[in-house]
Short mmCIF file of C-alpha atoms in Angstrom, two decimals:
data_model
loop_
_atom_site.label_atom_id
_atom_site.label_comp_id
_atom_site.label_asym_id
_atom_site.label_seq_id
_atom_site.Cartn_x
_atom_site.Cartn_y
_atom_site.Cartn_z
CA UNK W 138 -40.96 -23.11 40.78
CA UNK W 139 -43.05 -24.03 43.87
CA UNK W 140 -41.09 -25.99 46.43
CA UNK W 141 -38.31 -26.82 44.02
CA UNK W 142 -34.87 -25.57 44.98
CA UNK W 143 -31.72 -24.92 43.05
CA UNK W 144 -28.26 -25.66 44.36
CA UNK W 145 -25.29 -24.06 42.69
CA UNK W 146 -21.63 -24.67 43.46
CA UNK W 147 -19.26 -21.73 43.38
CA UNK W 148 -16.87 -21.90 40.43
CA UNK W 149 -13.54 -20.16 40.65
CA UNK W 150 -10.99 -20.01 37.84
CA UNK W 151 -7.43 -18.88 38.22
CA UNK W 152 -4.12 -19.34 36.49
CA UNK W 153 -1.72 -21.90 37.93
CA UNK W 154 1.72 -20.82 36.72
CA UNK W 155 3.39 -24.07 37.78
CA UNK W 156 0.96 -26.23 35.83
CA UNK W 157 0.22 -24.81 32.34
CA UNK W 158 -1.75 -27.91 31.34
CA UNK W 159 -4.26 -27.33 34.11
CA UNK W 160 -5.80 -24.00 33.14
CA UNK W 161 -9.18 -24.31 34.91
CA UNK W 162 -10.05 -25.55 38.39
CA UNK W 163 -13.57 -26.75 39.06
CA UNK W 164 -15.50 -27.20 42.30
CA UNK W 165 -14.99 -25.34 45.50
CA UNK W 166 -11.65 -23.71 45.77
CA UNK W 167 -9.79 -21.70 48.39
CA UNK W 168 -8.15 -19.55 45.70
CA UNK W 169 -7.84 -15.89 46.56
CA UNK W 170 -8.89 -14.75 43.09
CA UNK W 171 -11.21 -11.77 43.34
CA UNK W 172 -14.38 -13.25 41.85
CA UNK W 173 -17.86 -13.45 43.37
CA UNK W 174 -20.44 -15.02 41.07
CA UNK W 175 -24.03 -15.18 42.30
CA UNK W 176 -27.30 -16.45 40.82
CA UNK W 177 -30.63 -15.06 41.97
CA UNK W 178 -33.86 -16.97 41.24
CA UNK W 179 -37.26 -15.32 41.35
CA UNK W 180 -40.61 -16.85 40.56
CA UNK W 181 -43.18 -15.08 38.41
CA UNK W 182 -46.51 -16.03 37.01
CA UNK W 183 -45.02 -16.61 33.58
CA UNK W 184 -42.04 -18.67 34.71
CA UNK W 185 -38.68 -18.24 36.29
CA UNK W 186 -36.25 -15.39 35.66
CA UNK W 187 -32.55 -15.97 36.17
CA UNK W 188 -30.30 -13.01 36.85
CA UNK W 189 -26.57 -13.56 36.81
CA UNK W 190 -24.08 -11.12 38.30
CA UNK W 191 -20.45 -11.95 37.81
CA UNK W 192 -17.50 -9.76 38.72
CA UNK W 193 -14.47 -10.93 36.74
CA UNK W 194 -10.86 -10.03 37.34
CA UNK W 195 -7.49 -10.69 35.78
CA UNK W 196 -4.44 -12.36 37.15
CA UNK W 197 -1.26 -10.33 37.49
CA UNK W 198 0.14 -11.96 34.37
CA UNK W 199 -2.85 -10.87 32.32
CA UNK W 200 -5.12 -13.92 32.05
CA UNK W 201 -8.87 -13.52 32.02
CA UNK W 202 -10.38 -15.32 35.02
CA UNK W 203 -13.52 -16.89 33.59
CA UNK W 204 -15.66 -19.83 34.49
CA UNK W 205 -14.98 -21.75 31.32
CA UNK W 206 -12.03 -20.96 29.12
CA UNK W 207 -10.13 -23.74 27.41
CA UNK W 208 -7.83 -23.11 24.48
CA UNK W 209 -8.98 -24.66 21.23
CA UNK W 210 -5.86 -24.11 19.12
CA UNK W 211 -3.35 -26.89 19.67
CA UNK W 212 -0.48 -25.04 17.85
CA UNK W 213 -0.82 -22.06 20.21
CA UNK W 214 -0.97 -24.34 23.23
CA UNK W 215 2.21 -26.12 22.16
CA UNK W 216 3.93 -22.82 21.37
CA UNK W 217 3.04 -21.43 24.80
CA UNK W 218 4.50 -24.50 26.57
CA UNK W 219 7.77 -24.29 24.60
CA UNK W 220 8.18 -20.55 25.15
CA UNK W 221 7.51 -20.89 28.87
CA UNK W 222 10.12 -23.61 29.22
CA UNK W 223 12.68 -21.33 27.60
CA UNK W 224 11.60 -18.38 29.77
CA UNK W 225 11.87 -20.42 32.98
CA UNK W 226 15.58 -20.90 32.23
CA UNK W 227 15.87 -17.10 32.48
CA UNK W 228 14.13 -17.09 35.84
CA UNK W 229 10.75 -15.92 34.52
CA UNK W 230 7.63 -17.87 35.42
CA UNK W 231 5.78 -16.99 32.20
CA UNK W 232 6.61 -15.95 28.64
CA UNK W 233 9.21 -13.21 28.27
CA UNK W 234 9.26 -10.69 25.45
CA UNK W 235 12.86 -11.47 24.43
CA UNK W 236 12.13 -15.19 24.23
CA UNK W 237 9.06 -14.58 22.05
CA UNK W 238 11.01 -12.32 19.68
CA UNK W 239 14.11 -14.49 19.31
CA UNK W 240 12.21 -17.76 18.95
CA UNK W 241 9.14 -16.79 16.89
CA UNK W 242 10.29 -13.72 14.90
CA UNK W 243 14.09 -14.02 14.73
CA UNK W 244 14.33 -12.24 11.35
CA UNK W 245 11.84 -9.47 12.19
CA UNK W 246 12.70 -8.45 15.73
CA UNK W 247 10.92 -5.10 15.56
CA UNK W 248 7.67 -6.71 14.35
CA UNK W 249 7.90 -9.44 16.99
CA UNK W 250 8.52 -6.94 19.77
CA UNK W 251 5.59 -4.78 18.70
CA UNK W 252 3.30 -7.80 18.42
CA UNK W 253 4.23 -8.98 21.93
CA UNK W 254 3.66 -5.47 23.28
CA UNK W 255 0.25 -5.43 21.61
CA UNK W 256 -0.67 -8.76 23.19
CA UNK W 257 0.66 -7.59 26.56
CA UNK W 258 -1.34 -4.34 26.49
CA UNK W 259 -4.48 -6.20 25.40
CA UNK W 260 -4.18 -8.51 28.42
CA UNK W 261 -3.61 -5.54 30.78
CA UNK W 262 -1.01 -7.56 32.66
CA UNK W 263 0.81 -5.84 35.51
CA UNK W 264 3.95 -7.97 35.10
CA UNK W 265 6.61 -7.48 32.44
CA UNK W 266 5.92 -10.94 31.07
CA UNK W 267 2.78 -12.78 29.96
CA UNK W 268 1.40 -15.78 31.77
CA UNK W 269 0.91 -18.96 29.77
CA UNK W 270 -2.86 -18.76 29.93
CA UNK W 271 -2.88 -15.04 29.08
CA UNK W 272 -0.59 -15.66 26.12
CA UNK W 273 -2.87 -18.38 24.78
CA UNK W 274 -5.95 -16.23 25.28
CA UNK W 275 -4.53 -13.20 23.48
CA UNK W 276 -3.04 -15.22 20.63
CA UNK W 277 -6.37 -16.96 20.00
CA UNK W 278 -8.18 -13.64 19.99
CA UNK W 279 -5.58 -12.18 17.63
CA UNK W 280 -5.83 -15.14 15.24
CA UNK W 281 -9.60 -15.02 15.44
CA UNK W 282 -9.87 -11.50 13.98
CA UNK W 283 -11.68 -11.90 10.66
CA UNK W 284 -12.73 -8.35 9.84
CA UNK W 285 -10.24 -6.52 7.61
CA UNK W 286 -10.88 -3.18 9.30
CA UNK W 287 -10.10 -4.71 12.71
CA UNK W 288 -6.91 -6.25 11.36
CA UNK W 289 -5.81 -2.87 10.02
CA UNK W 290 -6.57 -1.19 13.33
CA UNK W 291 -4.41 -3.70 15.21
CA UNK W 292 -1.30 -3.05 13.13
CA UNK W 293 -1.68 0.71 13.12
CA UNK W 294 -1.90 0.52 16.93
CA UNK W 295 1.31 -1.52 17.00
CA UNK W 296 3.20 1.32 15.32
CA UNK W 297 1.60 4.17 17.26
CA UNK W 298 3.59 6.58 19.41
CA UNK W 299 4.76 5.13 22.71
CA UNK W 300 4.05 8.28 24.71
CA UNK W 301 0.75 8.96 22.91
CA UNK W 302 -0.84 5.66 21.83
CA UNK W 303 -3.84 7.38 20.20
CA UNK W 304 -1.64 9.00 17.54
CA UNK W 305 0.90 7.78 15.00
CA UNK W 306 3.70 9.81 13.43
CA UNK W 307 5.56 9.66 10.11
CA UNK W 308 8.23 7.37 11.51
CA UNK W 309 5.60 4.87 12.63
CA UNK W 310 3.91 4.76 9.22
CA UNK W 311 7.30 4.43 7.51
CA UNK W 312 8.24 1.50 9.75
CA UNK W 313 4.90 -0.17 9.00
CA UNK W 314 5.44 0.23 5.26
CA UNK W 315 9.02 -1.00 5.55
CA UNK W 316 8.09 -4.25 7.33
CA UNK W 317 5.35 -4.89 4.75
CA UNK W 318 7.84 -4.32 1.94
CA UNK W 319 10.52 -6.44 3.61
CA UNK W 320 8.24 -9.43 4.20
CA UNK W 321 7.07 -9.33 0.59
CA UNK W 322 10.54 -8.94 -0.91
CA UNK W 323 13.43 -10.27 1.18
CA UNK W 324 12.59 -13.96 1.06
CA UNK W 325 13.63 -14.43 -2.57
CA UNK W 326 17.30 -14.87 -1.74
CA UNK W 327 18.22 -11.81 -3.81
CA UNK W 328 20.01 -8.86 -2.22
CA UNK W 329 18.46 -6.30 -4.57
CA UNK W 330 17.42 -3.13 -2.76
CA UNK W 331 15.33 -0.45 -4.44
CA UNK W 332 17.25 2.82 -4.36
CA UNK W 333 13.97 4.78 -4.53
CA UNK W 334 12.35 3.14 -1.50
CA UNK W 335 12.66 6.24 0.72
CA UNK W 336 11.11 8.38 -1.99
CA UNK W 337 8.24 5.91 -2.37
CA UNK W 338 7.55 5.84 1.36
CA UNK W 339 7.78 9.63 1.49
CA UNK W 340 5.01 9.95 -1.10
CA UNK W 341 2.73 8.02 1.26
CA UNK W 342 3.59 9.99 4.39
CA UNK W 343 3.15 13.30 2.53
CA UNK W 344 -0.32 12.23 1.49
CA UNK W 345 -1.30 11.15 5.01
CA UNK W 346 0.22 13.85 7.21
CA UNK W 347 0.27 16.95 4.99
CA UNK W 348 2.18 19.42 7.19
CA UNK W 349 1.31 17.66 10.48
CA UNK W 350 3.78 15.67 12.54
CA UNK W 351 1.24 13.10 13.72
CA UNK W 352 -2.34 12.03 13.03
CA UNK W 353 -4.98 10.11 14.94
CA UNK W 354 -5.11 6.33 14.58
CA UNK W 355 -8.66 6.51 13.22
CA UNK W 356 -7.69 8.85 10.39
CA UNK W 357 -4.66 6.78 9.38
CA UNK W 358 -6.76 3.59 9.46
CA UNK W 359 -9.32 5.14 7.14
CA UNK W 360 -6.57 6.33 4.77
CA UNK W 361 -5.03 2.87 4.54
CA UNK W 362 -8.48 1.32 4.14
CA UNK W 363 -9.17 3.51 1.13
CA UNK W 364 -5.72 3.39 -0.47
CA UNK W 365 -3.40 0.57 0.67
CA UNK W 366 -5.54 -1.98 2.48
CA UNK W 367 -3.95 -5.06 0.89
CA UNK W 368 -0.44 -4.23 2.07
CA UNK W 369 -1.39 -4.48 5.74
CA UNK W 370 -3.46 -7.62 5.18
CA UNK W 371 -0.31 -9.22 3.79
CA UNK W 372 1.63 -8.73 7.02
CA UNK W 373 -1.29 -10.19 9.00
CA UNK W 374 -1.23 -13.32 6.85
CA UNK W 375 2.44 -13.71 7.65
CA UNK W 376 1.93 -13.26 11.41
CA UNK W 377 -0.98 -15.72 11.47
CA UNK W 378 1.09 -18.30 9.61
CA UNK W 379 4.11 -17.78 11.88
CA UNK W 380 2.15 -18.08 15.14
CA UNK W 381 0.40 -21.20 13.86
CA UNK W 382 3.50 -23.05 12.69
CA UNK W 383 6.36 -21.77 14.88
CA UNK W 384 6.08 -24.70 17.32
CA UNK W 385 7.16 -27.16 14.61
CA UNK W 386 10.61 -25.71 14.26
CA UNK W 387 10.95 -25.10 18.00
CA UNK W 388 10.15 -28.74 18.75
CA UNK W 389 13.14 -29.65 16.58
CA UNK W 390 15.36 -27.20 18.45
CA UNK W 391 15.51 -24.51 15.75
CA UNK W 392 14.01 -20.98 15.87
CA UNK W 393 11.05 -20.21 13.63
CA UNK W 394 12.01 -19.07 10.15
CA UNK W 395 8.55 -18.16 8.95
CA UNK W 396 7.87 -19.04 5.35
CA UNK W 397 10.10 -18.74 2.30
CA UNK W 398 8.33 -16.39 -0.06
CA UNK W 399 8.79 -16.54 -3.79
CA UNK W 400 9.05 -13.30 -5.72
CA UNK W 401 10.20 -14.30 -9.22
CA UNK W 402 10.63 -10.71 -10.34
CA UNK W 403 13.55 -10.33 -7.90
CA UNK W 404 15.56 -13.07 -9.55
CA UNK W 405 16.62 -10.48 -12.12
CA UNK W 406 17.38 -6.78 -12.10
CA UNK W 407 14.59 -4.25 -11.93
CA UNK W 408 12.31 -5.20 -14.88
CA UNK W 409 10.78 -1.74 -14.97
CA UNK W 410 13.87 -0.09 -16.49
CA UNK W 411 14.57 0.84 -20.08
CA UNK W 412 16.15 -1.87 -22.22
CA UNK W 413 19.17 0.24 -23.03
CA UNK W 414 20.01 0.68 -19.33
CA UNK W 415 19.25 -2.78 -17.91
CA UNK W 416 22.89 -3.30 -17.00
CA UNK W 417 23.23 0.05 -15.22
CA UNK W 418 22.05 0.51 -11.62
CA UNK W 419 20.83 4.06 -12.09
CA UNK W 420 17.61 5.19 -10.46
CA UNK W 421 17.15 7.91 -13.08
CA UNK W 422 16.95 5.25 -15.83
CA UNK W 423 14.10 3.40 -14.15
CA UNK W 424 10.69 3.76 -15.73
CA UNK W 425 9.15 2.59 -12.46
CA UNK W 426 11.04 1.92 -9.21
CA UNK W 427 10.49 -1.56 -7.85
CA UNK W 428 9.12 -0.19 -4.57
CA UNK W 429 6.61 1.88 -6.52
CA UNK W 430 5.43 -1.20 -8.40
CA UNK W 431 4.98 -2.95 -5.05
CA UNK W 432 2.96 0.01 -3.77
CA UNK W 433 0.71 -0.11 -6.84
CA UNK W 434 0.18 -3.82 -6.35
CA UNK W 435 -1.24 -3.06 -2.92
CA UNK W 436 -3.40 -0.17 -4.07
CA UNK W 437 -4.92 -1.58 -7.26
CA UNK W 438 -7.35 -4.49 -7.48
CA UNK W 439 -5.82 -7.99 -7.58
CA UNK W 440 -6.52 -8.27 -11.32
CA UNK W 441 -3.57 -5.94 -11.98
CA UNK W 442 -1.01 -7.62 -9.71
CA UNK W 443 -1.89 -11.31 -9.60
CA UNK W 444 1.48 -13.05 -10.17
CA UNK W 445 2.05 -15.89 -12.56
CA UNK W 446 1.41 -19.39 -11.33
CA UNK W 447 4.58 -20.93 -9.92
CA UNK W 448 4.27 -24.71 -10.11
CA UNK W 449 6.75 -27.38 -9.19
CA UNK W 450 8.31 -29.14 -12.21
CA UNK W 451 8.09 -32.48 -10.40
CA UNK W 452 4.44 -32.18 -9.43
CA UNK W 453 1.35 -31.09 -11.27
CA UNK W 454 -0.34 -29.98 -8.05
CA UNK W 455 0.96 -27.10 -5.97
CA UNK W 456 1.48 -27.69 -2.26
CA UNK W 457 -0.34 -25.72 0.43
CA UNK W 458 2.87 -23.88 1.34
CA UNK W 459 3.46 -22.95 -2.29
CA UNK W 460 -0.05 -21.56 -2.66
CA UNK W 461 0.48 -19.51 0.51
CA UNK W 462 3.73 -18.13 -0.90
CA UNK W 463 1.98 -17.01 -4.06
CA UNK W 464 -0.61 -15.17 -2.01
CA UNK W 465 2.12 -13.30 -0.14
CA UNK W 466 3.97 -12.32 -3.32
CA UNK W 467 2.83 -8.75 -3.89
CA UNK W 468 5.21 -7.73 -6.69
CA UNK W 469 3.80 -8.67 -10.10
CA UNK W 470 6.03 -10.93 -12.14
CA UNK W 471 4.03 -10.67 -15.36
CA UNK W 472 3.94 -6.95 -16.18
CA UNK W 473 5.08 -6.33 -19.76
CA UNK W 474 6.13 -2.99 -21.21
CA UNK W 475 3.83 -2.27 -24.17
CA UNK W 476 4.76 1.31 -25.00
CA UNK W 477 7.53 3.67 -24.01
CA UNK W 478 7.55 7.11 -25.64
CA UNK W 479 11.35 7.32 -25.33
CA UNK W 480 11.76 4.06 -27.18
CA UNK W 481 8.75 3.82 -29.52
CA UNK W 482 8.27 7.48 -30.36
CA UNK W 483 5.84 10.15 -29.20
CA UNK W 484 2.45 10.33 -30.87
CA UNK W 485 -1.06 8.99 -30.80
CA UNK W 486 -0.43 6.65 -33.73
CA UNK W 487 2.53 5.07 -31.95
CA UNK W 488 0.49 4.68 -28.74
CA UNK W 489 -2.41 3.07 -30.60
CA UNK W 490 -0.08 0.76 -32.53
CA UNK W 491 1.45 -0.71 -29.36
CA UNK W 492 -1.54 -0.65 -27.00
CA UNK W 493 -4.67 -1.39 -29.03
CA UNK W 494 -5.44 -5.08 -29.21
CA UNK W 495 -3.98 -5.88 -25.79
CA UNK W 496 -6.86 -7.60 -24.03
CA UNK W 497 -5.87 -7.17 -20.45
CA UNK W 498 -5.43 -4.55 -17.71
CA UNK W 499 -2.99 -1.77 -18.55
CA UNK W 500 -1.24 0.98 -16.60
CA UNK W 501 -0.27 4.28 -18.22
CA UNK W 502 2.54 6.05 -16.38
CA UNK W 503 2.79 9.79 -17.06
CA UNK W 504 5.88 11.77 -16.07
CA UNK W 505 5.12 15.51 -16.00
CA UNK W 506 7.09 18.59 -15.01
CA UNK W 507 8.06 19.47 -11.44
CA UNK W 508 8.78 15.82 -10.66
CA UNK W 509 5.11 14.85 -10.86
CA UNK W 510 4.07 11.32 -11.81
CA UNK W 511 0.53 10.18 -12.56
CA UNK W 512 -1.01 6.85 -13.42
CA UNK W 513 -4.12 5.80 -15.37
CA UNK W 514 -5.28 2.24 -14.71
CA UNK W 515 -7.54 0.54 -17.26
CA UNK W 516 -8.99 -2.85 -16.23
CA UNK W 517 -9.70 -3.92 -19.81
CA UNK W 518 -8.79 -3.40 -23.44
CA UNK W 519 -8.45 0.14 -24.79
CA UNK W 520 -10.86 1.02 -27.63
CA UNK W 521 -11.29 4.10 -29.76
CA UNK W 522 -14.70 5.59 -29.04
CA UNK W 523 -16.40 8.89 -28.26
CA UNK W 524 -17.88 7.38 -25.08
CA UNK W 525 -16.39 7.10 -21.61
CA UNK W 526 -15.62 3.47 -20.80
CA UNK W 527 -13.86 1.42 -18.13
CA UNK W 528 -14.85 -1.25 -15.60
CA UNK W 529 -14.84 -1.26 -11.81
CA UNK W 530 -11.04 -1.28 -11.66
CA UNK W 531 -10.66 2.04 -13.51
CA UNK W 532 -8.50 4.42 -11.54
CA UNK W 533 -6.57 7.70 -11.78
CA UNK W 534 -3.90 8.41 -9.18
CA UNK W 535 -0.90 10.58 -8.44
CA UNK W 536 2.25 8.69 -7.52
CA UNK W 537 4.71 11.53 -6.91
CA UNK W 538 5.33 13.70 -5.01
CA UNK W 539 2.24 12.44 -3.11
CA UNK W 540 0.53 9.09 -3.34
CA UNK W 541 -3.13 9.99 -3.86
CA UNK W 542 -6.00 8.13 -5.53
CA UNK W 543 -7.69 10.96 -7.43
CA UNK W 544 -10.68 8.99 -8.73
CA UNK W 545 -11.69 5.36 -8.70
CA UNK W 546 -14.93 4.44 -10.45
CA UNK W 547 -16.23 2.93 -13.74
CA UNK W 548 -16.60 4.87 -16.99
CA UNK W 549 -13.83 7.43 -16.51
CA UNK W 550 -11.58 6.50 -19.49
CA UNK W 551 -11.78 8.13 -22.91
CA UNK W 552 -9.76 7.59 -26.12
CA UNK W 553 -10.71 9.16 -29.44
CA UNK W 554 -8.54 10.05 -32.43
CA UNK W 555 -10.92 9.59 -35.38
CA UNK W 556 -14.54 10.39 -34.43
CA UNK W 557 -15.34 13.90 -35.63
CA UNK W 558 -17.25 16.37 -33.51
CA UNK W 559 -15.87 15.02 -30.25
CA UNK W 560 -12.72 15.93 -28.33
CA UNK W 561 -9.71 14.03 -29.56
CA UNK W 562 -7.01 12.52 -27.44
CA UNK W 563 -6.85 10.51 -24.23
CA UNK W 564 -8.77 11.56 -21.12
CA UNK W 565 -9.38 10.25 -17.61
CA UNK W 566 -12.02 11.50 -15.19
CA UNK W 567 -15.78 11.30 -14.74
CA UNK W 568 -16.46 14.97 -15.65
CA UNK W 569 -16.19 15.40 -19.46
CA UNK W 570 -15.92 19.18 -19.05
CA UNK W 571 -13.08 19.03 -16.53
CA UNK W 572 -11.22 15.72 -16.83
CA UNK W 573 -8.48 15.00 -14.33
CA UNK W 574 -6.01 14.14 -17.10
CA UNK W 575 -6.30 15.26 -20.72
CA UNK W 576 -3.75 14.45 -23.45
CA UNK W 577 -4.13 15.98 -26.90
CA UNK W 578 -4.43 13.93 -30.09
CA UNK W 579 -0.72 14.38 -30.89
CA UNK W 580 0.35 13.23 -27.40
CA UNK W 581 2.48 16.35 -27.03
CA UNK W 582 0.52 18.36 -24.49
CA UNK W 583 -1.02 17.13 -21.26
CA UNK W 584 -3.40 19.00 -19.00
CA UNK W 585 -3.64 17.72 -15.43
CA UNK W 586 -6.42 19.16 -13.25
CA UNK W 587 -6.34 22.38 -15.25
CA UNK W 588 -2.55 22.78 -15.14
CA UNK W 589 -0.72 22.34 -18.45
CA UNK W 590 2.30 20.06 -18.54
CA UNK W 591 4.40 19.00 -21.51
CA UNK W 592 6.08 15.69 -22.08
CA UNK W 593 9.73 16.36 -22.68
CA UNK W 594 11.43 13.35 -24.24
CA UNK W 595 14.73 14.97 -25.13
CA UNK W 596 17.81 15.34 -22.96
CA UNK W 597 18.61 18.19 -20.60
CA UNK W 598 20.43 20.15 -23.29
CA UNK W 599 17.33 20.15 -25.52
CA UNK W 600 15.28 21.62 -22.69
CA UNK W 601 17.87 24.35 -22.06
CA UNK W 602 17.95 25.28 -25.75
CA UNK W 603 14.15 25.44 -25.78
CA UNK W 604 14.13 27.81 -22.80
CA UNK W 605 16.81 30.03 -24.39
CA UNK W 606 14.77 30.32 -27.60
CA UNK W 607 11.67 31.25 -25.61
CA UNK W 608 13.59 33.95 -23.76
CA UNK W 609 14.88 35.39 -27.04
CA UNK W 610 11.38 35.40 -28.51
CA UNK W 611 10.00 37.30 -25.52
CA UNK W 612 12.79 39.90 -25.68
CA UNK W 613 12.38 40.31 -29.45
CA UNK W 614 8.63 40.83 -29.10
CA UNK W 615 9.18 43.50 -26.47
CA UNK W 616 11.77 45.23 -28.64
CA UNK W 617 9.49 45.28 -31.68
CA UNK W 618 6.67 46.66 -29.53
CA UNK W 619 8.65 49.65 -28.21
CA UNK W 620 10.81 50.63 -31.21
CA UNK W 621 9.32 53.25 -33.60
CA UNK W 622 10.29 52.85 -37.22
CA UNK W 623 11.07 55.75 -39.51
CA UNK W 624 9.89 55.87 -43.12
CA UNK W 625 13.37 54.89 -44.34
CA UNK W 626 13.51 51.92 -41.97
CA UNK W 627 10.07 50.76 -43.05
CA UNK W 628 11.06 50.66 -46.72
CA UNK W 629 13.64 47.98 -45.91
CA UNK W 630 11.70 46.22 -43.18
CA UNK W 631 10.86 42.52 -43.88
CA UNK W 632 7.25 42.99 -42.73
CA UNK W 633 6.69 45.37 -45.67
CA UNK W 634 7.62 42.65 -48.14
CA UNK W 635 5.33 40.15 -46.37
CA UNK W 636 2.39 42.55 -46.71
CA UNK W 637 3.08 43.01 -50.41
CA UNK W 638 3.31 39.26 -50.95
CA UNK W 639 -0.06 38.93 -49.25
CA UNK W 640 -1.62 41.21 -51.86
CA UNK W 641 -1.72 44.46 -49.93
CA UNK W 642 0.12 47.02 -52.08
CA UNK W 643 -1.24 50.13 -50.36
CA UNK W 644 -0.56 50.75 -46.74
CA UNK W 645 -0.35 53.65 -44.36
CA UNK W 646 2.99 54.87 -43.12
#
């Protein structure tokens, strides 16, 4: 550098609570913010090396004190100004939690409170409120998260235990599932509530926690990433939309109402019930609870749950808000019942008659004994063949009593009723010797992971009669095994006549 010199002015940035528009001060300042930047220049034979040491601090209200930080999102800037004005009326020189919840998330107070707490903890503010600059900084960082795994981690952290933030318990996971379900369902204007929702949520918590009361955040994040990733991404879409548009309603003097979702399937009663019981609100008559269908929509690929297009009758082009609503609608409105063994009869020929020729994704729901429910998902048309088929969306899972994806890969589906020399029936699983699910050619016996289960399509009385007959048969076999017959008894015994009819005239006494 020779005789050249470099002159650098000190730059100090601090939050000015009384002037939210003026977030950065330039030039020399007498601010007491704890920041000491320094630049050291050294000359070498190859050029000049610059070494920068900067000790940054935060304001009490949680704002990062940096040299250059200007908000780029106008909606967040406007929202911060409005919320601060309302907080000042309460004597708070910043943004209060209660103001944020009541103004931005009036219909989802628990979600709003947890989101504000997350932003507050991320800023490491020492005050109970957030400064305007800190609020803008944290909101921009939150909206700027693009990685799905990071999004999932944020929401699992929101519902972690208060006294142990590195772990989450069953109640936390249930609350997370409930807010996802509520956002997807309650905006249709229909008061329908799934009576099996607690049972559906319990199947998830049983799968995650086993016999434990709490699990680490990392484990729960991985479980959701592998099983129910799309459900959590839905809630993030809603929060991003709400934070970006809430200022519009607040400028007009009304609290934010989010977005009106459309879920056409809720405009009627549960469509997953039997036809004969559509007018009866009985959970036992439901082929698939509505909450379970919602859970499947979040676990399976979008090709299974993509709802029908909802277009305005007065316009050929859908608006941006309408497209956003369709993306948030997680409950499929286009699922059609192809085959029901109670209604169409039990047998392979009946199954083939109603299912073959349907050129689209299908779901086979299997109700077994001991309250166990399984599902086989086929991404394409079923075909009779001795080969294992199925695309990338092929899946086998247990729905009850635990929600577990047993296998998810291509070429795990098998259906054969006519090719000789090969096993007949319906199978699912990558190992031909030990399939996860195996149904015989008559569709009467099902073997699940080596445990035999039988489809019982009759009523409770039929099952009781069947058990009584089996008990009588066992007792009769034991009696015949222990009783010794005399020669006189044998002459009149029915087995003697059966042997003679079979052609055996001579026998030993």
